[in-house]
């Protein structure tokens, strides 16, 4: 399973499905630039700085 496939249900669960429109392009750009994708970790940071488990 690819990173993209793993992120789709997580984004839907977090009600961030709007990101799905550009997710494939973002993943490709990150891979091309050798960037790690922080959003693939099981912990997300909320705007208020608190941590939230994705699963």
CSV table of C-alpha atoms in Angstrom, one decimal:
chain,number,residue,atom,x,y,z
A,1,UNK,CA,0.0,0.0,0.0
A,2,UNK,CA,1.4,3.4,-0.9
A,3,UNK,CA,1.6,6.5,1.2
A,4,UNK,CA,-1.2,8.0,-0.8
A,5,UNK,CA,-3.5,5.0,-0.2
A,6,UNK,CA,-2.8,5.2,3.5
A,7,UNK,CA,-3.6,8.9,3.7
A,8,UNK,CA,-6.9,8.8,1.9
A,9,UNK,CA,-8.9,7.2,4.8
A,10,UNK,CA,-7.1,9.3,7.4
A,11,UNK,CA,-7.9,12.6,5.6
A,12,UNK,CA,-11.5,11.6,5.2
A,13,UNK,CA,-11.8,10.7,8.9
A,14,UNK,CA,-10.3,14.0,9.9
A,15,UNK,CA,-12.7,15.7,7.4
A,16,UNK,CA,-9.8,17.0,5.3
A,17,UNK,CA,-11.0,15.4,2.1
A,18,UNK,CA,-10.5,18.7,0.2
A,19,UNK,CA,-6.8,17.9,0.4
A,20,UNK,CA,-7.4,14.8,-1.7
A,21,UNK,CA,-7.7,17.0,-4.9
A,22,UNK,CA,-4.0,18.0,-4.7
A,23,UNK,CA,-2.6,15.1,-2.5
A,24,UNK,CA,-1.1,13.1,-5.4
A,25,UNK,CA,0.7,16.2,-6.7
A,26,UNK,CA,1.9,17.1,-3.2
A,27,UNK,CA,3.2,13.6,-2.6
A,28,UNK,CA,5.0,13.6,-6.0
A,29,UNK,CA,6.6,17.0,-5.3
A,30,UNK,CA,7.7,15.9,-1.8
A,31,UNK,CA,9.3,12.7,-3.2
A,32,UNK,CA,11.0,14.6,-6.0
A,33,UNK,CA,12.5,17.1,-3.5
A,34,UNK,CA,13.5,14.3,-1.1
A,35,UNK,CA,11.3,15.7,1.6
A,36,UNK,CA,9.9,13.6,4.4
A,37,UNK,CA,6.2,13.8,4.7
A,38,UNK,CA,5.4,14.7,8.3
A,39,UNK,CA,1.7,14.1,7.8
A,40,UNK,CA,2.3,10.4,7.4
A,41,UNK,CA,3.2,10.0,11.0
A,42,UNK,CA,0.5,8.7,13.3
A,43,UNK,CA,0.4,11.9,15.3
A,44,UNK,CA,-0.9,15.2,13.8
A,45,UNK,CA,-0.4,18.6,15.3
A,46,UNK,CA,-3.5,20.8,15.7
A,47,UNK,CA,-3.4,24.5,15.2
A,48,UNK,CA,-3.6,25.1,19.0
A,49,UNK,CA,-0.4,23.0,19.4
A,50,UNK,CA,-2.1,19.9,20.9
A,51,UNK,CA,-1.4,16.5,19.6
A,52,UNK,CA,-4.0,14.2,18.1
A,53,UNK,CA,-3.8,10.6,17.1
A,54,UNK,CA,-4.8,9.9,13.6
A,55,UNK,CA,-6.1,6.4,14.1
